mmCIF file of C-alpha atoms in Angstrom:
data_model
loop_
_atom_site.group_PDB
_atom_site.id
_atom_site.type_symbol
_atom_site.label_atom_id
_atom_site.label_comp_id
_atom_site.label_asym_id
_atom_site.label_seq_id
_atom_site.Cartn_x
_atom_site.Cartn_y
_atom_site.Cartn_z
ATOM 1 C CA MET A 90 123.517 43.802 88.900
ATOM 2 C CA ALA A 91 120.009 45.050 89.716
ATOM 3 C CA GLY A 92 121.391 46.770 92.820
ATOM 4 C CA VAL A 93 123.884 48.763 90.718
ATOM 5 C CA GLY A 94 121.134 49.819 88.325
ATOM 6 C CA LEU A 95 118.879 50.843 91.215
ATOM 7 C CA ALA A 96 121.699 52.784 92.895
ATOM 8 C CA THR A 97 122.478 54.563 89.625
ATOM 9 C CA ALA A 98 118.805 55.462 89.123
ATOM 10 C CA VAL A 99 118.564 56.835 92.667
ATOM 11 C CA MET A 100 121.737 58.895 92.173
ATOM 12 C CA LEU A 101 120.365 60.327 88.919
ATOM 13 C CA ILE A 102 117.074 61.236 90.606
ATOM 14 C CA VAL A 103 118.884 62.901 93.506
ATOM 15 C CA ALA A 104 121.167 64.809 91.115
ATOM 16 C CA ALA A 105 118.189 65.952 89.013
ATOM 17 C CA ALA A 106 116.296 67.052 92.130
ATOM 18 C CA TRP A 107 119.330 68.986 93.397
ATOM 19 C CA TRP A 108 119.847 70.624 89.979
ATOM 20 C CA THR A 109 116.166 71.607 89.835
ATOM 21 C CA THR A 110 116.145 73.191 93.294
ATOM 22 C CA HIS A 111 119.580 74.838 93.353
ATOM 23 C CA PRO A 112 119.958 77.374 90.554
ATOM 24 C CA LYS A 113 122.244 80.288 91.290
ATOM 25 C CA ALA A 114 120.938 83.268 89.354
ATOM 26 C CA PHE A 115 122.302 86.004 91.641
ATOM 27 C CA LEU A 116 125.506 86.887 93.401
ATOM 28 C CA ASP A 117 125.762 85.975 97.070
ATOM 29 C CA SER A 118 125.114 88.652 99.675
ATOM 30 C CA PRO A 119 126.619 91.064 100.407
ATOM 31 C CA ASN A 120 127.559 92.489 97.021
ATOM 32 C CA TYR A 121 128.513 95.747 98.727
ATOM 33 C CA GLU A 122 127.751 97.878 101.741
ATOM 34 C CA ALA A 123 126.148 101.305 101.583
ATOM 35 C CA ALA A 124 125.235 103.973 104.098
ATOM 36 C CA ALA A 125 123.173 107.112 103.704
ATOM 37 C CA ALA A 126 121.684 109.874 105.817
ATOM 38 C CA LEU A 127 118.609 111.909 105.018
ATOM 39 C CA PRO A 128 116.333 114.361 106.785
ATOM 40 C CA THR A 129 112.864 113.280 107.862
ATOM 41 C CA GLU A 130 111.279 116.574 106.836
ATOM 42 C CA GLY A 131 109.417 116.436 103.539
ATOM 43 C CA MET A 132 109.144 112.618 103.735
ATOM 44 C CA HIS A 133 112.376 112.016 101.893
ATOM 45 C CA ALA A 134 113.050 108.504 100.671
ATOM 46 C CA ILE A 135 116.187 106.811 99.522
ATOM 47 C CA ALA A 136 116.250 104.140 96.844
ATOM 48 C CA PHE A 137 118.939 101.517 96.404
ATOM 49 C CA ALA A 138 119.399 99.124 93.516
ATOM 50 C CA VAL A 139 119.577 95.716 95.163
ATOM 51 C CA ILE A 140 119.674 93.505 92.061
ATOM 52 C CA ASP A 141 121.153 94.439 88.686
ATOM 53 C CA PRO A 142 121.100 92.288 85.563
ATOM 54 C CA GLY A 143 124.211 91.563 83.526
ATOM 55 C CA VAL A 144 126.512 90.344 86.272
ATOM 56 C CA GLY A 145 127.775 87.260 84.482
ATOM 57 C CA ARG A 146 124.480 85.431 84.753
ATOM 58 C CA HIS A 147 122.238 84.304 81.910
ATOM 59 C CA GLY A 148 118.592 83.587 81.281
ATOM 60 C CA THR A 149 115.355 84.940 82.657
ATOM 61 C CA VAL A 150 113.961 84.585 86.157
ATOM 62 C CA THR A 151 110.414 85.033 87.382
ATOM 63 C CA PHE A 152 110.196 86.325 90.930
ATOM 64 C CA ARG A 153 107.971 84.306 93.229
ATOM 65 C CA GLN A 154 108.705 86.441 96.297
ATOM 66 C CA ILE A 155 111.322 88.896 97.476
ATOM 67 C CA THR A 156 111.690 90.309 100.969
ATOM 68 C CA ALA A 157 114.144 92.707 102.543
ATOM 69 C CA ASN A 158 116.096 91.323 105.519
ATOM 70 C CA VAL A 159 115.366 94.260 107.836
ATOM 71 C CA VAL A 160 117.438 93.804 111.009
ATOM 72 C CA GLN A 161 116.820 97.251 112.549
ATOM 73 C CA ASN A 162 114.133 99.873 111.975
ATOM 74 C CA ASP A 163 114.210 102.535 114.690
ATOM 75 C CA ALA A 164 113.041 105.098 112.122
ATOM 76 C CA GLY A 165 109.604 103.548 111.608
ATOM 77 C CA ALA A 166 110.488 103.352 107.926
ATOM 78 C CA GLY A 167 108.431 101.941 105.141
ATOM 79 C CA VAL A 168 110.524 99.437 103.169
ATOM 80 C CA HIS A 169 109.285 98.683 99.667
ATOM 81 C CA LEU A 170 110.687 96.591 96.812
ATOM 82 C CA SER A 171 109.777 97.116 93.170
ATOM 83 C CA VAL A 172 110.982 96.418 89.647
ATOM 84 C CA CYS A 173 112.250 99.575 87.989
ATOM 85 C CA ARG A 174 112.196 99.402 84.208
ATOM 86 C CA LEU A 175 114.761 102.122 83.632
ATOM 87 C CA ASP A 176 114.101 105.085 81.382
ATOM 88 C CA PRO A 177 117.277 105.253 79.259
ATOM 89 C CA GLU A 178 116.460 108.786 78.082
ATOM 90 C CA ARG A 179 116.563 110.094 81.648
ATOM 91 C CA LEU A 180 119.539 108.093 82.888
ATOM 92 C CA ASP A 181 121.778 108.270 79.811
ATOM 93 C CA GLY A 182 122.549 104.557 80.114
ATOM 94 C CA SER A 183 123.465 104.673 83.794
ATOM 95 C CA VAL A 184 121.705 102.919 86.640
ATOM 96 C CA ILE A 185 120.300 103.711 90.034
ATOM 97 C CA GLY A 186 122.882 103.198 92.755
ATOM 98 C CA ALA A 187 121.682 104.964 95.878
ATOM 99 C CA ILE A 188 119.648 108.106 95.345
ATOM 100 C CA ASP A 189 117.606 110.472 97.481
ATOM 101 C CA VAL A 190 114.340 110.604 95.578
ATOM 102 C CA ALA A 191 110.909 112.024 95.959
ATOM 103 C CA ASP A 192 109.571 109.986 93.055
ATOM 104 C CA LEU A 193 111.213 107.020 91.296
ATOM 105 C CA SER A 194 109.280 107.838 88.139
ATOM 106 C CA ASP A 195 112.030 110.387 87.511
ATOM 107 C CA TYR A 196 114.277 107.401 86.724
ATOM 108 C CA CYS A 197 111.966 104.499 85.935
ATOM 109 C CA ARG A 198 109.810 104.220 82.841
ATOM 110 C CA THR A 199 107.600 101.882 84.901
ATOM 111 C CA LEU A 200 107.564 100.594 88.464
ATOM 112 C CA GLU A 201 106.098 97.133 88.905
ATOM 113 C CA PRO A 202 105.390 94.805 91.793
ATOM 114 C CA VAL A 203 108.164 92.239 92.188
ATOM 115 C CA ARG A 204 105.974 89.167 92.661
ATOM 116 C CA GLY A 205 105.429 87.543 89.259
ATOM 117 C CA ALA A 206 107.748 89.953 87.422
ATOM 118 C CA THR A 207 110.211 88.582 84.904
ATOM 119 C CA PHE A 208 113.791 89.750 84.906
ATOM 120 C CA ASP A 209 116.343 89.244 82.143
ATOM 121 C CA LEU A 210 119.797 88.429 83.533
ATOM 122 C CA ASP A 211 121.702 88.549 80.231
ATOM 123 C CA ALA A 212 124.392 91.174 79.826
ATOM 124 C CA ALA A 213 122.863 92.171 76.481
ATOM 125 C CA SER A 214 119.831 93.389 78.413
ATOM 126 C CA ALA A 215 121.845 94.880 81.244
ATOM 127 C CA ARG A 216 120.923 98.303 82.493
ATOM 128 C CA GLN A 217 117.280 97.971 81.490
ATOM 129 C CA SER A 218 115.800 96.764 84.775
ATOM 130 C CA GLN A 219 116.690 96.773 88.437
ATOM 131 C CA ILE A 220 115.114 95.628 91.670
ATOM 132 C CA VAL A 221 114.922 98.765 93.797
ATOM 133 C CA LEU A 222 114.514 98.979 97.568
ATOM 134 C CA THR A 223 112.952 102.233 98.755
ATOM 135 C CA ILE A 224 113.279 103.234 102.402
ATOM 136 C CA THR A 225 111.041 106.015 103.721
ATOM 137 C CA PRO A 226 111.655 106.914 107.381
ATOM 138 C CA THR A 227 108.857 108.467 109.433
ATOM 139 C CA ARG A 228 111.031 109.662 112.339
ATOM 140 C CA PRO A 229 114.715 110.015 113.240
ATOM 141 C CA GLY A 230 116.455 106.673 113.613
ATOM 142 C CA VAL A 231 118.399 103.932 111.881
ATOM 143 C CA VAL A 232 117.285 101.344 109.326
ATOM 144 C CA LYS A 233 119.557 98.376 108.591
ATOM 145 C CA VAL A 234 118.866 95.918 105.799
ATOM 146 C CA ASN A 235 121.105 92.895 105.242
ATOM 147 C CA GLY A 236 120.319 92.038 101.638
ATOM 148 C CA VAL A 237 117.148 90.612 100.201
ATOM 149 C CA ARG A 238 115.797 87.068 100.180
ATOM 150 C CA VAL A 239 114.739 86.116 96.665
ATOM 151 C CA SER A 240 112.518 83.187 95.709
ATOM 152 C CA TYR A 241 112.371 82.658 91.956
ATOM 153 C CA ARG A 242 111.853 80.323 89.040
ATOM 154 C CA GLN A 243 114.416 80.017 86.265
ATOM 155 C CA GLY A 244 113.105 77.759 83.517
ATOM 156 C CA LEU A 245 112.289 74.432 85.150
ATOM 157 C CA ARG A 246 114.301 75.318 88.231
ATOM 158 C CA PHE A 247 113.145 76.929 91.479
ATOM 159 C CA GLY A 248 115.573 78.644 93.810
ATOM 160 C CA GLU A 249 116.015 80.845 96.840
ATOM 161 C CA GLN A 250 118.999 83.058 97.511
ATOM 162 C CA THR A 251 120.058 85.954 99.657
ATOM 163 C CA THR A 252 121.692 88.693 97.626
ATOM 164 C CA GLY A 253 122.068 92.438 97.520
ATOM 165 C CA PRO A 254 123.826 94.985 99.664
ATOM 166 C CA HIS A 255 123.978 95.525 103.376
ATOM 167 C CA LEU A 256 122.422 98.965 103.866
ATOM 168 C CA THR A 257 122.350 101.430 106.730
ATOM 169 C CA VAL A 258 120.120 104.504 106.494
ATOM 170 C CA THR A 259 120.097 107.135 109.207
ATOM 171 C CA SER A 260 117.257 109.645 109.246
ATOM 172 C CA ASN A 261 118.265 112.815 111.048
ATOM 173 C CA GLU A 262 116.377 115.531 112.846
ATOM 174 C CA PRO A 263 114.619 117.895 110.440
ATOM 175 C CA GLY A 264 117.018 120.439 108.983
ATOM 176 C CA SER A 265 120.172 118.374 109.648
ATOM 177 C CA ARG A 266 121.951 116.359 107.027
#
């Protein structure tokens, strides 16, 4: 009888450990694929929303770390992730999809570092925040990003997932588009 009790206790501990380390706050990658071209003149940048709230998930996550899975960067591009707290007055309730921007402050009330940021996943809060990936090429070439790797805490649970789009950005010779 003691063996059954011990086996049950071990199974409960294993199940609790698995539950604690395997939350699923985000959709699996890829959510979608996107491609864009932009000229290198004037240091253009393109921003993509890589994580939106309100996609059937609930609760709040705190980001521990998030990194872009850059698989090609012939364009010498800077790749930067940030939390965009959207400015509803400027976007009329819409969100950033993929935009050619000189300054994200045209769309975001605030831009914050991702590490340590909290993010509300509930649909009621949808369209208020996004994780934005900004790509700024320094020369003609191609940048390919296959989603983002997210490490986060959700309540008592800690998780890691790959999510977000597969992106291809081509920076052209100055003057071409």
